[in-house]
Amino acid sequence: VRVEFLDYEAIDDYGWSLDDDDLFRKASHADLDESAHGRLLVQPDESLLEAAENRGFTWPFSCRGGACANCAVFLVEGELSQPTDHIMPEELAERGFRLSCNGYPLSDELKVVFNVKQLAELDDLIL
Ligand code: FES
């Protein structure tokens, strides 16, 4: 599964928004560090967070068990599984927020924004 990722910090720095249609196109033109914007492959037995770590990236996490939301990502494209036992409220899940520590890709391609834990909506969930 091919994943294109973008660090929320870049969005914040450049004054972009999660809702921008051309977010990843803008990121491509912004000459970001390869840890902030790039691509990685997820193997079938890897969660999204594990895949990022196994390719040498450092994404935020804490509990690794669906209970803290530090690992939250925002899905721009594709689908990531969401186990039943987790902290993400339904309304945020519906908007596309997922946990990367126990989320497994359900589509062949994904576009995700990681490091979204600093968003006000998620702030309350962070333990
Ligand atoms: Fe705590 Fe993913 S690391 S929910």
PDB file of C-alpha atoms and ligand atoms in Angstrom:
ATOM      1  CA  VAL A   1       0.000   0.000   0.000  1.00  0.00           C
ATOM      2  CA  ARG A   2       1.433   3.329  -1.058  1.00  0.00           C
ATOM      3  CA  VAL A   3       1.083   6.229   1.332  1.00  0.00           C
ATOM      4  CA  GLU A   4       1.787   9.874   0.681  1.00  0.00           C
ATOM      5  CA  PHE A   5       2.163  11.748   3.950  1.00  0.00           C
ATOM      6  CA  LEU A   6       2.370  15.334   5.096  1.00  0.00           C
ATOM      7  CA  ASP A   7       3.272  16.765   8.499  1.00  0.00           C
ATOM      8  CA  TYR A   8       0.543  18.960   9.991  1.00  0.00           C
ATOM      9  CA  GLU A   9       3.262  21.328  11.130  1.00  0.00           C
ATOM     10  CA  ALA A  10       3.976  22.249   7.492  1.00  0.00           C
ATOM     11  CA  ILE A  11       0.283  23.022   6.983  1.00  0.00           C
ATOM     12  CA  ASP A  12       0.376  25.240  10.033  1.00  0.00           C
ATOM     13  CA  ASP A  13       3.638  26.930   9.021  1.00  0.00           C
ATOM     14  CA  TYR A  14       2.399  27.740   5.531  1.00  0.00           C
ATOM     15  CA  GLY A  15      -1.093  28.737   6.644  1.00  0.00           C
ATOM     16  CA  TRP A  16      -2.779  25.980   4.638  1.00  0.00           C
ATOM     17  CA  SER A  17      -5.875  24.111   5.771  1.00  0.00           C
ATOM     18  CA  LEU A  18      -6.763  20.426   6.072  1.00  0.00           C
ATOM     19  CA  ASP A  19      -9.705  21.166   3.778  1.00  0.00           C
ATOM     20  CA  ASP A  20      -7.593  22.575   0.932  1.00  0.00           C
ATOM     21  CA  ASP A  21      -8.288  20.548  -2.220  1.00  0.00           C
ATOM     22  CA  ASP A  22      -4.755  20.932  -3.500  1.00  0.00           C
ATOM     23  CA  LEU A  23      -2.976  20.374  -0.201  1.00  0.00           C
ATOM     24  CA  PHE A  24      -0.592  17.702  -1.472  1.00  0.00           C
ATOM     25  CA  ARG A  25       0.111  19.599  -4.687  1.00  0.00           C
ATOM     26  CA  LYS A  26       1.053  22.642  -2.656  1.00  0.00           C
ATOM     27  CA  ALA A  27       3.224  20.457  -0.445  1.00  0.00           C
ATOM     28  CA  SER A  28       5.046  19.117  -3.524  1.00  0.00           C
ATOM     29  CA  HIS A  29       5.928  22.648  -4.535  1.00  0.00           C
ATOM     30  CA  ALA A  30       7.006  23.794  -1.102  1.00  0.00           C
ATOM     31  CA  ASP A  31      10.367  22.007  -0.989  1.00  0.00           C
ATOM     32  CA  LEU A  32       9.630  20.413   2.369  1.00  0.00           C
ATOM     33  CA  ASP A  33      12.003  18.146   4.234  1.00  0.00           C
ATOM     34  CA  GLU A  34      11.559  14.487   3.280  1.00  0.00           C
ATOM     35  CA  SER A  35      10.380  13.683   6.793  1.00  0.00           C
ATOM     36  CA  ALA A  36       7.621  16.303   6.451  1.00  0.00           C
ATOM     37  CA  HIS A  37       6.309  15.296   3.029  1.00  0.00           C
ATOM     38  CA  GLY A  38       6.987  12.107   1.150  1.00  0.00           C
ATOM     39  CA  ARG A  39       5.907   8.577   0.398  1.00  0.00           C
ATOM     40  CA  LEU A  40       6.237   5.237   2.110  1.00  0.00           C
ATOM     41  CA  LEU A  41       5.041   1.684   1.581  1.00  0.00           C
ATOM     42  CA  VAL A  42       2.961  -0.158   4.176  1.00  0.00           C
ATOM     43  CA  GLN A  43       3.372  -3.950   4.312  1.00  0.00           C
ATOM     44  CA  PRO A  44       0.267  -6.082   5.044  1.00  0.00           C
ATOM     45  CA  ASP A  45       1.279  -6.817   8.630  1.00  0.00           C
ATOM     46  CA  GLU A  46       2.120  -3.215   9.534  1.00  0.00           C
ATOM     47  CA  SER A  47      -0.065  -0.535  11.057  1.00  0.00           C
ATOM     48  CA  LEU A  48       0.454   2.894   9.530  1.00  0.00           C
ATOM     49  CA  LEU A  49       2.539   4.006  12.513  1.00  0.00           C
ATOM     50  CA  GLU A  50       4.712   0.873  12.384  1.00  0.00           C
ATOM     51  CA  ALA A  51       5.286   1.357   8.671  1.00  0.00           C
ATOM     52  CA  ALA A  52       6.426   4.941   9.213  1.00  0.00           C
ATOM     53  CA  GLU A  53       8.775   3.859  12.006  1.00  0.00           C
ATOM     54  CA  ASN A  54      10.140   0.919  10.034  1.00  0.00           C
ATOM     55  CA  ARG A  55      11.037   3.312   7.209  1.00  0.00           C
ATOM     56  CA  GLY A  56      12.907   5.550   9.649  1.00  0.00           C
ATOM     57  CA  PHE A  57      10.333   8.254  10.321  1.00  0.00           C
ATOM     58  CA  THR A  58       9.467   9.592  13.746  1.00  0.00           C
ATOM     59  CA  TRP A  59       5.733  10.136  14.076  1.00  0.00           C
ATOM     60  CA  PRO A  60       4.062  11.028  17.377  1.00  0.00           C
ATOM     61  CA  PHE A  61       2.612   8.239  19.533  1.00  0.00           C
ATOM     62  CA  SER A  62       2.292   7.292  23.148  1.00  0.00           C
ATOM     63  CA  CYS A  63       0.121   4.340  24.193  1.00  0.00           C
ATOM     64  CA  ARG A  64       0.145   2.344  20.927  1.00  0.00           C
ATOM     65  CA  GLY A  65      -3.173   0.904  21.994  1.00  0.00           C
ATOM     66  CA  GLY A  66      -5.909   3.239  20.749  1.00  0.00           C
ATOM     67  CA  ALA A  67      -6.277   5.092  24.043  1.00  0.00           C
ATOM     68  CA  CYS A  68      -4.468   8.426  23.756  1.00  0.00           C
ATOM     69  CA  ALA A  69      -4.842   9.965  20.250  1.00  0.00           C
ATOM     70  CA  ASN A  70      -1.235  11.178  20.112  1.00  0.00           C
ATOM     71  CA  CYS A  71      -0.827   9.153  16.929  1.00  0.00           C
ATOM     72  CA  ALA A  72      -3.857  10.690  15.176  1.00  0.00           C
ATOM     73  CA  VAL A  73      -3.762  11.252  11.409  1.00  0.00           C
ATOM     74  CA  PHE A  74      -6.181  12.884   8.996  1.00  0.00           C
ATOM     75  CA  LEU A  75      -7.205  10.935   5.894  1.00  0.00           C
ATOM     76  CA  VAL A  76      -7.231  13.042   2.752  1.00  0.00           C
ATOM     77  CA  GLU A  77      -7.646  10.044   0.469  1.00  0.00           C
ATOM     78  CA  GLY A  78      -8.134   6.303   0.987  1.00  0.00           C
ATOM     79  CA  GLU A  79      -9.301   4.340   4.002  1.00  0.00           C
ATOM     80  CA  LEU A  80      -7.634   3.233   7.206  1.00  0.00           C
ATOM     81  CA  SER A  81      -9.206   0.689   9.546  1.00  0.00           C
ATOM     82  CA  GLN A  82     -10.482   1.833  12.900  1.00  0.00           C
ATOM     83  CA  PRO A  83     -10.693  -0.921  15.531  1.00  0.00           C
ATOM     84  CA  THR A  84     -13.769  -0.738  17.741  1.00  0.00           C
ATOM     85  CA  ASP A  85     -11.928  -0.193  20.984  1.00  0.00           C
ATOM     86  CA  HIS A  86     -10.528   3.312  20.608  1.00  0.00           C
ATOM     87  CA  ILE A  87     -10.691   6.882  21.829  1.00  0.00           C
ATOM     88  CA  MET A  88     -11.664   8.647  18.581  1.00  0.00           C
ATOM     89  CA  PRO A  89     -15.194  10.129  18.818  1.00  0.00           C
ATOM     90  CA  GLU A  90     -17.601   9.222  16.036  1.00  0.00           C
ATOM     91  CA  GLU A  91     -17.873  12.763  14.670  1.00  0.00           C
ATOM     92  CA  LEU A  92     -14.101  13.058  14.256  1.00  0.00           C
ATOM     93  CA  ALA A  93     -13.877   9.596  12.696  1.00  0.00           C
ATOM     94  CA  GLU A  94     -16.545  10.650  10.209  1.00  0.00           C
ATOM     95  CA  ARG A  95     -14.491  13.703   9.240  1.00  0.00           C
ATOM     96  CA  GLY A  96     -11.543  11.431   8.462  1.00  0.00           C
ATOM     97  CA  PHE A  97      -9.506  11.341  11.643  1.00  0.00           C
ATOM     98  CA  ARG A  98      -7.934   7.972  12.465  1.00  0.00           C
ATOM     99  CA  LEU A  99      -5.361   6.494  14.826  1.00  0.00           C
ATOM    100  CA  SER A 100      -2.170   5.392  13.118  1.00  0.00           C
ATOM    101  CA  CYS A 101      -1.011   3.038  15.905  1.00  0.00           C
ATOM    102  CA  ASN A 102      -3.740   0.498  15.212  1.00  0.00           C
ATOM    103  CA  GLY A 103      -4.971   1.624  11.797  1.00  0.00           C
ATOM    104  CA  TYR A 104      -4.318  -0.685   8.841  1.00  0.00           C
ATOM    105  CA  PRO A 105      -4.781   0.507   5.237  1.00  0.00           C
ATOM    106  CA  LEU A 106      -7.986  -0.677   3.550  1.00  0.00           C
ATOM    107  CA  SER A 107      -7.240   0.928   0.185  1.00  0.00           C
ATOM    108  CA  ASP A 108      -4.302   0.612  -2.220  1.00  0.00           C
ATOM    109  CA  GLU A 109      -3.331   4.235  -1.839  1.00  0.00           C
ATOM    110  CA  LEU A 110      -3.553   6.651   1.039  1.00  0.00           C
ATOM    111  CA  LYS A 111      -2.940  10.326   1.519  1.00  0.00           C
ATOM    112  CA  VAL A 112      -2.611  11.234   5.171  1.00  0.00           C
ATOM    113  CA  VAL A 113      -1.670  14.209   7.286  1.00  0.00           C
ATOM    114  CA  PHE A 114       0.157  13.021  10.396  1.00  0.00           C
ATOM    115  CA  ASN A 115       0.925  14.938  13.586  1.00  0.00           C
ATOM    116  CA  VAL A 116      -2.607  16.378  13.792  1.00  0.00           C
ATOM    117  CA  LYS A 117      -2.722  15.981  17.564  1.00  0.00           C
ATOM    118  CA  GLN A 118      -2.155  19.695  18.007  1.00  0.00           C
ATOM    119  CA  LEU A 119      -5.515  20.524  16.426  1.00  0.00           C
ATOM    120  CA  ALA A 120      -7.964  21.981  18.926  1.00  0.00           C
ATOM    121  CA  GLU A 121     -10.523  19.261  18.118  1.00  0.00           C
ATOM    122  CA  LEU A 122      -8.108  16.579  19.263  1.00  0.00           C
ATOM    123  CA  ASP A 123      -6.578  18.428  22.159  1.00  0.00           C
ATOM    124  CA  ASP A 124      -9.167  17.142  24.643  1.00  0.00           C
ATOM    125  CA  LEU A 125      -8.432  13.546  23.713  1.00  0.00           C
ATOM    126  CA  ILE A 126      -4.699  13.651  24.228  1.00  0.00           C
ATOM    127  CA  LEU A 127      -3.681  11.876  27.405  1.00  0.00           C
TER     128      LEU A 127
HETATM  129 FE1  FES B   1      -2.203   6.179  21.660  1.00  0.00          FE
HETATM  130 FE2  FES B   1      -2.320   5.580  19.057  1.00  0.00          FE
HETATM  131  S1  FES B   1      -0.579   5.927  20.264  1.00  0.00           S
HETATM  132  S2  FES B   1      -3.956   5.980  20.407  1.00  0.00           S
END
